[in-house]
PDB file of C-alpha atoms in Angstrom:
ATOM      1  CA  UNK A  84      62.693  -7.184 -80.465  1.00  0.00           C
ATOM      2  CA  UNK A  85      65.512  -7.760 -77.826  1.00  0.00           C
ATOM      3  CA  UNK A  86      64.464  -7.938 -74.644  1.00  0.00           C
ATOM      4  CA  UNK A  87      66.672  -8.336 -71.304  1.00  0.00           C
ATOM      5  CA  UNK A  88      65.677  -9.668 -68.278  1.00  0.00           C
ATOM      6  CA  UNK A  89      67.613  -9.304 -64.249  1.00  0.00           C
ATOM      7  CA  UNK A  90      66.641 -11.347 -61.327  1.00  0.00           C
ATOM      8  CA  UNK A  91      68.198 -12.279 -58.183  1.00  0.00           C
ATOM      9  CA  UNK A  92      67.925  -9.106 -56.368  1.00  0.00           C
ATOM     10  CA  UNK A  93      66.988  -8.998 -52.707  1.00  0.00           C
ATOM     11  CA  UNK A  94      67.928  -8.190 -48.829  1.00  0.00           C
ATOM     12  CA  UNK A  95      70.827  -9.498 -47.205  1.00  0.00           C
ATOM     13  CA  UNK A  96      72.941  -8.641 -44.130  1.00  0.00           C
ATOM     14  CA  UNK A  97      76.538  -7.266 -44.571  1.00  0.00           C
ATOM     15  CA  UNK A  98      79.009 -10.218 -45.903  1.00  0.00           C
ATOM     16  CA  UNK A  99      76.178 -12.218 -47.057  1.00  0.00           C
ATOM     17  CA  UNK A 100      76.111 -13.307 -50.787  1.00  0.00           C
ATOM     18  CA  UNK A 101      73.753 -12.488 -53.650  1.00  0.00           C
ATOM     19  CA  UNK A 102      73.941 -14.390 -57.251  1.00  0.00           C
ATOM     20  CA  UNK A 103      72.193 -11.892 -60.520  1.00  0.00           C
ATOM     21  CA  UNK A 104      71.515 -13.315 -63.198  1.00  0.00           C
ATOM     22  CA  UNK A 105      70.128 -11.579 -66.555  1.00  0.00           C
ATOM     23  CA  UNK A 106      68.596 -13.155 -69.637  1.00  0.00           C
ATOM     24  CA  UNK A 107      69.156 -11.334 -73.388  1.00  0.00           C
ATOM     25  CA  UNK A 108      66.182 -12.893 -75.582  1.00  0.00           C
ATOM     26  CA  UNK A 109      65.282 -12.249 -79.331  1.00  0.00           C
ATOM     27  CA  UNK A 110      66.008 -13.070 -82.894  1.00  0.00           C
ATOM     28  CA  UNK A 111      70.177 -12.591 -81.361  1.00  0.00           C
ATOM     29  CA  UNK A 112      73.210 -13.985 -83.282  1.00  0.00           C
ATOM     30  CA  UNK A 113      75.921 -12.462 -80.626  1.00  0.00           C
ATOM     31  CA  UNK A 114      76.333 -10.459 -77.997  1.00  0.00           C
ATOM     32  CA  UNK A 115      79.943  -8.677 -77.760  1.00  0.00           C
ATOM     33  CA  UNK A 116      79.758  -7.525 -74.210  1.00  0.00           C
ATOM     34  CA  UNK A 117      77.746  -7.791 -71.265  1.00  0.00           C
ATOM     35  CA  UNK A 118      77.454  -6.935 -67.830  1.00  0.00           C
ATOM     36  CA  UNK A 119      76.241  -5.066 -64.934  1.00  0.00           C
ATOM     37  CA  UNK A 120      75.911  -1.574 -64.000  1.00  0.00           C
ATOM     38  CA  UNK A 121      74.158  -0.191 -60.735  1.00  0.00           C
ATOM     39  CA  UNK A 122      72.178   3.421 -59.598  1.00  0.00           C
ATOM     40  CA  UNK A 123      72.570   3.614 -55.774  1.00  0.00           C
ATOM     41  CA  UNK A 124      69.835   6.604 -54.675  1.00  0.00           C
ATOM     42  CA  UNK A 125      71.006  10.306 -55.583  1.00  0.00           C
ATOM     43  CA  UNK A 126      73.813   8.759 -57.535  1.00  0.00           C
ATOM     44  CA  UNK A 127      74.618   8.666 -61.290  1.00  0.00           C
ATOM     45  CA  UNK A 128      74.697   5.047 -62.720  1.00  0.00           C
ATOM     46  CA  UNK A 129      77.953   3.253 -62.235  1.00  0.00           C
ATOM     47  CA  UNK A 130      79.648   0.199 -64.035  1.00  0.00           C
ATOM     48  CA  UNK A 131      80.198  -2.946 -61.802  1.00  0.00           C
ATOM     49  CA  UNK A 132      81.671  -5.259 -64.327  1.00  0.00           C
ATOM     50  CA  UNK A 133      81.326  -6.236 -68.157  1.00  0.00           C
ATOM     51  CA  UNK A 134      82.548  -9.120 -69.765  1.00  0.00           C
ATOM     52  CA  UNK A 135      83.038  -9.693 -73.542  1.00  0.00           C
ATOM     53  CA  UNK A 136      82.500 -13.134 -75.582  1.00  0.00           C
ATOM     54  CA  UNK A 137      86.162 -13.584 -75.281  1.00  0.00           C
ATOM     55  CA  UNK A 138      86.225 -13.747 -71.844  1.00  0.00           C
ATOM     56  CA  UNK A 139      87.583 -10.158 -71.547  1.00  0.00           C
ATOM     57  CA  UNK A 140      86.226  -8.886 -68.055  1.00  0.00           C
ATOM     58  CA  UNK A 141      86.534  -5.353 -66.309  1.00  0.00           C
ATOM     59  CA  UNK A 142      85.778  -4.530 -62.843  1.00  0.00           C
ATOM     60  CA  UNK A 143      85.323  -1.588 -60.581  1.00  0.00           C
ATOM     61  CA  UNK A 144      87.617  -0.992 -58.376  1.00  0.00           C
ATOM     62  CA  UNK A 145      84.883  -1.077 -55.255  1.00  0.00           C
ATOM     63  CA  UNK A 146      84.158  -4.678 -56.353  1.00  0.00           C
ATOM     64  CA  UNK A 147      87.315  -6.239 -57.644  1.00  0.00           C
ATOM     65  CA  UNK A 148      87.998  -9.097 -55.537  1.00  0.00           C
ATOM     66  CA  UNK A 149      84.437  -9.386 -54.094  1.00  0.00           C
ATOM     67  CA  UNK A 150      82.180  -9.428 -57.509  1.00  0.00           C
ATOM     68  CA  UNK A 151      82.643 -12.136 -60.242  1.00  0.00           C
ATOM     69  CA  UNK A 152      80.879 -11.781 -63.848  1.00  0.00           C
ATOM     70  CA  UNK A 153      80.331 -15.060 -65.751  1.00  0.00           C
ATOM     71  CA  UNK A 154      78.079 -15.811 -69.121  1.00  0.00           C
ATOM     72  CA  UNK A 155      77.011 -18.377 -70.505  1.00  0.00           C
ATOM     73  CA  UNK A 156      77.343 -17.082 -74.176  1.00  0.00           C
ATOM     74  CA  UNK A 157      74.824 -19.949 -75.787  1.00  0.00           C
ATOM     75  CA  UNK A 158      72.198 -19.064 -73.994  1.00  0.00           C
ATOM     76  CA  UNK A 159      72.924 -14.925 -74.099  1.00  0.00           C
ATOM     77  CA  UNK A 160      73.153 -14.403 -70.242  1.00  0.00           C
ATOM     78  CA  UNK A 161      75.090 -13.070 -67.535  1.00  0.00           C
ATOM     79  CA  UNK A 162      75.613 -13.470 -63.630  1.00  0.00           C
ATOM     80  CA  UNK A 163      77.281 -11.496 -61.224  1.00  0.00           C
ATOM     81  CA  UNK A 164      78.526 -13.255 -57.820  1.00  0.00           C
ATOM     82  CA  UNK A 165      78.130 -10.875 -55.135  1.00  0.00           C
ATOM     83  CA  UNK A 166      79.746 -11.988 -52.047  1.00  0.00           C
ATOM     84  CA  UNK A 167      81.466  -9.929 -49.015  1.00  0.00           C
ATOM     85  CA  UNK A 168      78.625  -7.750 -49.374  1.00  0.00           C
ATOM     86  CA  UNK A 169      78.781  -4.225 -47.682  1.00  0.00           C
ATOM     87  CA  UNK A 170      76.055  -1.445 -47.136  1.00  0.00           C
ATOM     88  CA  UNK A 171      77.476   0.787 -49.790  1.00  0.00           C
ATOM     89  CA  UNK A 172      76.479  -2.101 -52.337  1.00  0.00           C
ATOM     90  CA  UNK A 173      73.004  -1.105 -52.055  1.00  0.00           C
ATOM     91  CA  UNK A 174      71.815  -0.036 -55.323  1.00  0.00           C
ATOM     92  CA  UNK A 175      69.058  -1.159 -58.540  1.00  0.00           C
ATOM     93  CA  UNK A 176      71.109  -3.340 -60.367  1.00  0.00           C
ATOM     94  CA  UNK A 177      70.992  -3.166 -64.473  1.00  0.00           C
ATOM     95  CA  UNK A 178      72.036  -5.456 -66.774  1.00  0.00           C
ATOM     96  CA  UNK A 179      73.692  -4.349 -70.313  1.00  0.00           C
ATOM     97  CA  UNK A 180      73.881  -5.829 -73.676  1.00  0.00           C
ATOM     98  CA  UNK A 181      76.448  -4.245 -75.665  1.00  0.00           C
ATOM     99  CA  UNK A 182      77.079  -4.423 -79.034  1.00  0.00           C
ATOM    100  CA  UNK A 183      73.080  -7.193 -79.805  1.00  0.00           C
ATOM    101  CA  UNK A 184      74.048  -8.733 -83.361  1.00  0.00           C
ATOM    102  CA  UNK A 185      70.451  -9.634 -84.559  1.00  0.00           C
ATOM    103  CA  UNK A 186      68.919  -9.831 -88.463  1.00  0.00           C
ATOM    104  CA  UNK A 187      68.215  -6.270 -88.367  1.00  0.00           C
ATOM    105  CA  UNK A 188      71.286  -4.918 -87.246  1.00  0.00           C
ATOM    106  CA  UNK A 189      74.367  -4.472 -84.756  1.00  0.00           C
ATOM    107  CA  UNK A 190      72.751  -1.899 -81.609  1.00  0.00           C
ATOM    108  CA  UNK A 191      74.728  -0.392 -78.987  1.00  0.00           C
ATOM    109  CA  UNK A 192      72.881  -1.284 -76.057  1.00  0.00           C
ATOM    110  CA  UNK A 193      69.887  -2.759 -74.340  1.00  0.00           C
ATOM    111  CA  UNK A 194      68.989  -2.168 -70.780  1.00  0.00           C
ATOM    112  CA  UNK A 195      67.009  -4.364 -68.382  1.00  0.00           C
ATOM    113  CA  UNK A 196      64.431  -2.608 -66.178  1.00  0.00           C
ATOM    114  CA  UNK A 197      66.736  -3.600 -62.969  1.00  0.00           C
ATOM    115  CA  UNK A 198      66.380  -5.529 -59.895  1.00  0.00           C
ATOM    116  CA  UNK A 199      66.920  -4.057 -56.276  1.00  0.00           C
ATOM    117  CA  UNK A 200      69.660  -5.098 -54.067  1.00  0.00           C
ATOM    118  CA  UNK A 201      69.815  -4.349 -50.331  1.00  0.00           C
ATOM    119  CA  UNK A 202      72.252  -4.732 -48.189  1.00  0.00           C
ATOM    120  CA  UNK A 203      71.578  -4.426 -43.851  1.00  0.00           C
ATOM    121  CA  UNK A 204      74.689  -3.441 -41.299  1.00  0.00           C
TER     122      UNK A 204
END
C-alpha cells in the first residue's frame, strides 16, 4: 500500500516563508510526477506546482516566481518553498503522486490527507 505523507504547514505573517515537504512510502519503483495542489475554503482544488523525475516543473501562475518545487527522487519526496507569502495563499495543502510504479501496478494518483497553511495580513 502507498501511502503519502505532508508536513510543514502552519501560521505565518504576510512575506514570511513556509518549506512543505511530503513523503511517498511503499513497495515504489518510480514516481513520474509529483507535486502540490491546494483547497482554499469554498474553492475547488487548485494545482500549485508538479514536477516530473526529469526535472520537468509547472507552476501556477499565482505562484510562479514566489513557490519552488524540488524532489529528492531516491527517497520519493517533494518540497515546496513558499516564500513572499500573501493572504490569498491560505489554503490545505495536498500533495500528489502521479503516475506510483509499484509490483502491482502503474496508478494514477495518490493523495495525502493535507496540511493547513495560514497566512496573517
Amino acid at each position: 500500500q502507498v501511502q503519502v505523507v505532508e508536513s510543514g504547514g502552519g501560521l505565518v505573517q504576510a512575506g514570511g516563508s513556509l518549506r512543505l515537504s511530503c513523503a511517498a512510502s511503499g513497495s515504489i519503483f518510480s514516481i513520474y510526477t509529483m507535486g502540490w495542489y491546494r483547497q482554499a475554503p469554498t474553492k475547488q482544488r487548485e494545482l500549485v506546482a508538479t514536477l516530473t523525475g526529469g526535472g520537468s516543473t509547472n507552476y501556477a501562475d499565482s505562484v510562479k516566481g514566489r513557490f519552488t518545487i524540488s524532489r529528492d527522487n531516491a527517497k520519493n519526496m517533494v518540497y515546496l518553498q513558499m516564500n513572499s507569502l500573501k493572504p490569498e495563499d491560505t489554503a490545505v495543502y495536498y500533495c500528489n503522486a502521479h503516475g506510483v510504479v509499484t509490483a502491482w501496478g502503474t496508478w494514477s494518483d495518490y493523495w495525502g490527507q493535507g496540511t493547513q497553511v495560514t497566512v496573517s495580513s
